[in-house]
CSV table of C-alpha atoms in Angstrom, one decimal:
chain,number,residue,atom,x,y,z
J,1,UNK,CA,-239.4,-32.1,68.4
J,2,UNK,CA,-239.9,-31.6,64.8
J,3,UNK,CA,-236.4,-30.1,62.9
J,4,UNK,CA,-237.6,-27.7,60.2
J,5,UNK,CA,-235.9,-27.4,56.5
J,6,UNK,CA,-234.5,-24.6,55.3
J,7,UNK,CA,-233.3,-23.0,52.2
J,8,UNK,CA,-230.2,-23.0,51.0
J,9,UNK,CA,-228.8,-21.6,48.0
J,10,UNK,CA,-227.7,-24.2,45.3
J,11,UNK,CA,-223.9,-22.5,45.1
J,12,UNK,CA,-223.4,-23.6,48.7
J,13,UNK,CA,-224.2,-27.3,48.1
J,14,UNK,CA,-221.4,-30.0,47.2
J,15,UNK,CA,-221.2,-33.7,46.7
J,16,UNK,CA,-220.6,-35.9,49.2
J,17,UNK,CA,-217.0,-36.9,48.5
J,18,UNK,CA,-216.5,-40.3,46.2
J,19,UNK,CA,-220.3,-41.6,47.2
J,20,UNK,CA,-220.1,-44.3,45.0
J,21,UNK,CA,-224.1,-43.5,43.5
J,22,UNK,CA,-224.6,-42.5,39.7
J,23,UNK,CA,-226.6,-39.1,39.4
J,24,UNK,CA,-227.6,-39.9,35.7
J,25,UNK,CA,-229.4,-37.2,33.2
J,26,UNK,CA,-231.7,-40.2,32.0
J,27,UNK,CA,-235.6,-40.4,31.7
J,28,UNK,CA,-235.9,-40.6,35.6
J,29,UNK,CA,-233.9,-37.4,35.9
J,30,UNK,CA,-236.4,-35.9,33.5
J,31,UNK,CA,-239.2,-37.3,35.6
J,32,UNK,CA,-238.0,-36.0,38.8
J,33,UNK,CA,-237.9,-32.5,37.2
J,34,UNK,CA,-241.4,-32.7,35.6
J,35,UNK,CA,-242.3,-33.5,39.7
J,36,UNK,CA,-240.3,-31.1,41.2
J,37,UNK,CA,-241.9,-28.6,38.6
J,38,UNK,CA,-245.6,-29.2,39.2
J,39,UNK,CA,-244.8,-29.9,43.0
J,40,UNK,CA,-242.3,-28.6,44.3
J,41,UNK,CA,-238.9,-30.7,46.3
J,42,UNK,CA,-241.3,-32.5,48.6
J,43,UNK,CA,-238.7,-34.0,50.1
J,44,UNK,CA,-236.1,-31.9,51.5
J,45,UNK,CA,-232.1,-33.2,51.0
J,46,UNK,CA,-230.4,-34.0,53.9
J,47,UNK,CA,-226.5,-31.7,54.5
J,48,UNK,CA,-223.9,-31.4,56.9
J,49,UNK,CA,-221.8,-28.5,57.4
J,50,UNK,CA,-218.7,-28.8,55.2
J,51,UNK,CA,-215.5,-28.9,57.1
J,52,UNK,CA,-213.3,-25.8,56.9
J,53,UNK,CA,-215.6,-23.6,55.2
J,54,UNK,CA,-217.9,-21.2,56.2
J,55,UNK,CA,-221.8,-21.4,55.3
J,56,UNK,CA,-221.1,-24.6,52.4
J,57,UNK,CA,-222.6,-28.0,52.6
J,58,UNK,CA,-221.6,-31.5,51.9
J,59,UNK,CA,-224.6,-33.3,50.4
J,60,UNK,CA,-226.0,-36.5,52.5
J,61,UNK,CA,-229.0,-37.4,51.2
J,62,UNK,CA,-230.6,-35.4,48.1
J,63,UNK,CA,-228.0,-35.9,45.3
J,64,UNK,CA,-230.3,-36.2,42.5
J,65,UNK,CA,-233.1,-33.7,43.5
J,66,UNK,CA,-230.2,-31.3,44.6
J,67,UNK,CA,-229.1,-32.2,40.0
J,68,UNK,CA,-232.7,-32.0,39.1
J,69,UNK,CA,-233.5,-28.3,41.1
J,70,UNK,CA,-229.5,-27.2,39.5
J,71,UNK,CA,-230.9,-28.4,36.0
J,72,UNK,CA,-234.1,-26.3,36.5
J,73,UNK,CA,-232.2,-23.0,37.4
J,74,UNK,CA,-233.5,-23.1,40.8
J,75,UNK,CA,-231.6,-20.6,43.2
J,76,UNK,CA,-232.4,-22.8,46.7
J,77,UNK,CA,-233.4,-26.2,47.9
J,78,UNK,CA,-235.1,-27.4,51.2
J,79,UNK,CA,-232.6,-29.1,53.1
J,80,UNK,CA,-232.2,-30.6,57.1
J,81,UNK,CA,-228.8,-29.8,58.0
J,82,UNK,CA,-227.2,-32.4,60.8
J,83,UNK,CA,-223.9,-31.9,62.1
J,84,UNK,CA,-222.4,-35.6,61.2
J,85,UNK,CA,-218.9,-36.6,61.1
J,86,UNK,CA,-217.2,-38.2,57.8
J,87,UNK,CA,-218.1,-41.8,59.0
J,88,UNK,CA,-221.9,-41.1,60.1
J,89,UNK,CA,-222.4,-39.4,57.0
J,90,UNK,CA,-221.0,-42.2,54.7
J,91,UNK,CA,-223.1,-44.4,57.0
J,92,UNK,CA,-225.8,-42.5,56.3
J,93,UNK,CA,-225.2,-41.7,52.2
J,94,UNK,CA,-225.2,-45.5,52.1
J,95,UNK,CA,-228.1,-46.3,53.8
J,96,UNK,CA,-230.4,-43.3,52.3
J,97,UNK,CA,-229.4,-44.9,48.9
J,98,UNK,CA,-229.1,-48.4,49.2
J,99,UNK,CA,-233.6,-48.9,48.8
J,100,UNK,CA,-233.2,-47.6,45.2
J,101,UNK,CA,-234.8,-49.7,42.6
J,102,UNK,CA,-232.1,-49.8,40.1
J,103,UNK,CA,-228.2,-50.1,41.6
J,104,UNK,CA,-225.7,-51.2,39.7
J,105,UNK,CA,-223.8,-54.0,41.0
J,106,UNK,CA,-220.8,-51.4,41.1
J,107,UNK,CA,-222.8,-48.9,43.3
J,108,UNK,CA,-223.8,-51.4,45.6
J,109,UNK,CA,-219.9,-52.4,46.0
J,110,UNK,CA,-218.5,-49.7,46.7
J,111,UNK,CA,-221.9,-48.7,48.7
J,112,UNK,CA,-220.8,-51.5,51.6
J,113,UNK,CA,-217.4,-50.9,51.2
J,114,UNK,CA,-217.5,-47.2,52.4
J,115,UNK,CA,-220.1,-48.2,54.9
J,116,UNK,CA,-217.9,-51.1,56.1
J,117,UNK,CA,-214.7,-48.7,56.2
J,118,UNK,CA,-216.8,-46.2,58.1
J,119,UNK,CA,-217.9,-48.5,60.4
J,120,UNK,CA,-214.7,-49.9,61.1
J,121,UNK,CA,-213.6,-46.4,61.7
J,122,UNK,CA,-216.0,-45.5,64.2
J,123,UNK,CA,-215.4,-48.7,66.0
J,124,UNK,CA,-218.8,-49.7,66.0
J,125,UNK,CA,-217.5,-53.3,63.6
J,126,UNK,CA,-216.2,-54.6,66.9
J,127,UNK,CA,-217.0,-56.5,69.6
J,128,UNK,CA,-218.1,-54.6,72.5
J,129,UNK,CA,-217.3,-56.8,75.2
J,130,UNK,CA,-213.9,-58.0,74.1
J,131,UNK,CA,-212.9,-54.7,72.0
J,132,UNK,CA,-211.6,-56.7,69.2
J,133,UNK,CA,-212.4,-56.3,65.5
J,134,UNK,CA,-215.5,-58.7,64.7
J,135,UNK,CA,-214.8,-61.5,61.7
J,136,UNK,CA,-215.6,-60.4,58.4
J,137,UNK,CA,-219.0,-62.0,58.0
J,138,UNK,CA,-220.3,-60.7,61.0
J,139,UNK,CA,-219.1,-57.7,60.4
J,140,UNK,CA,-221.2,-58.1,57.2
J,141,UNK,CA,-224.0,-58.6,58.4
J,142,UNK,CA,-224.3,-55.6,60.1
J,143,UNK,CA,-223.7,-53.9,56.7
J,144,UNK,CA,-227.3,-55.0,55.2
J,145,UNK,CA,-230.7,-55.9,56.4
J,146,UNK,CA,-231.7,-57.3,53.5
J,147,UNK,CA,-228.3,-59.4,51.9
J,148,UNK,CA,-226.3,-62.2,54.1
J,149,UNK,CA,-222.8,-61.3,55.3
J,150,UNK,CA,-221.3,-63.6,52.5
J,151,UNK,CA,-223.0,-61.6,49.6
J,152,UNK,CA,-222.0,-58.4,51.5
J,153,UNK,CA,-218.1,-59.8,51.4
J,154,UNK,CA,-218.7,-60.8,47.8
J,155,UNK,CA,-219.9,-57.2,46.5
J,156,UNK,CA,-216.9,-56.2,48.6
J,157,UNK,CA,-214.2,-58.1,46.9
J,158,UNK,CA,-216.1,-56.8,43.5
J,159,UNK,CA,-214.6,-52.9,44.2
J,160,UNK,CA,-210.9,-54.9,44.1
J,161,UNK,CA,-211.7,-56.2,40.4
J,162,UNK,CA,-212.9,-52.2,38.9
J,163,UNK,CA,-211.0,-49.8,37.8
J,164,UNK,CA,-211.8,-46.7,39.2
């Protein structure tokens, strides 16, 4: 079954709270918008209904093409809308954003940290058989396909050394 996008107006769209990713005006903003003018948002961004409001969305997946259309003056955006909780959606915000070509060192920090924390939350950093809490270079592992559980743990202890 294929899920179908739908419009939704720009005024009911927010930020995923503290997702640790830049949304720069920089030459690839401006190249985004030249695209999005000649083509369209090809891709849709990804919501979830906000909690306690009615009709508003909390931004998943999209945060820079949701900028780009705002910057644009468009009224609406394409979007899928999944009902996640807080921790499947920070799982998801870090893993939708994680493949991007430039990440600061910073982004990526805090990136594993809220995906750790989430995790942790949602008990899936444990083990399954035993119920306890996984050590944290297992744990780590889990984090990243593509980076070791060490590295993971050392981006980690990097959001403990930034100010906010």
């Amino acid at each position: 079954m294929t899920k179908t996008p739908r419009e939704i107006e720009i005024t009911k769209l927010h930020p995923f709270e503290n997702h640790p990713f830049q949304v720069k005006d920089d030459d690839e903003m401006n190249l985004l918008m030249m695209s999005i003018e000649e083509y369209g948002v090809l891709s849709p961004i990804i919501v979830r209904p906000k909690k306690n409001t009615v009709d508003e969305y909390e931004i998943i997946s999209g945060h820079r093409r949701f900028r780009a259309v705002q910057k644009l003056g468009y009224k609406t955006i394409p979007a899928f809308v999944y009902a996640l909780d807080r921790d499947a959606a920070a799982v998801a915000v870090v893993d939708s954003n994680l493949h991007r070509e430039r990440l600061l060192p910073s982004e990526k920090a805090y990136a594993y940290k809220m995906k750790l924390d989430a995790l942790k939350h949602q008990g899936k950093a444990t083990d399954k058989s035993s119920r306890q809490l996984v050590g944290k270079l297992e744990t780590s592992d889990i984090i990243s396909k593509t980076e070791s559980g060490r590295q993971v743990q050392r981006y980690i202890r990097l959001t403990n050394l930034i100010p906010s």
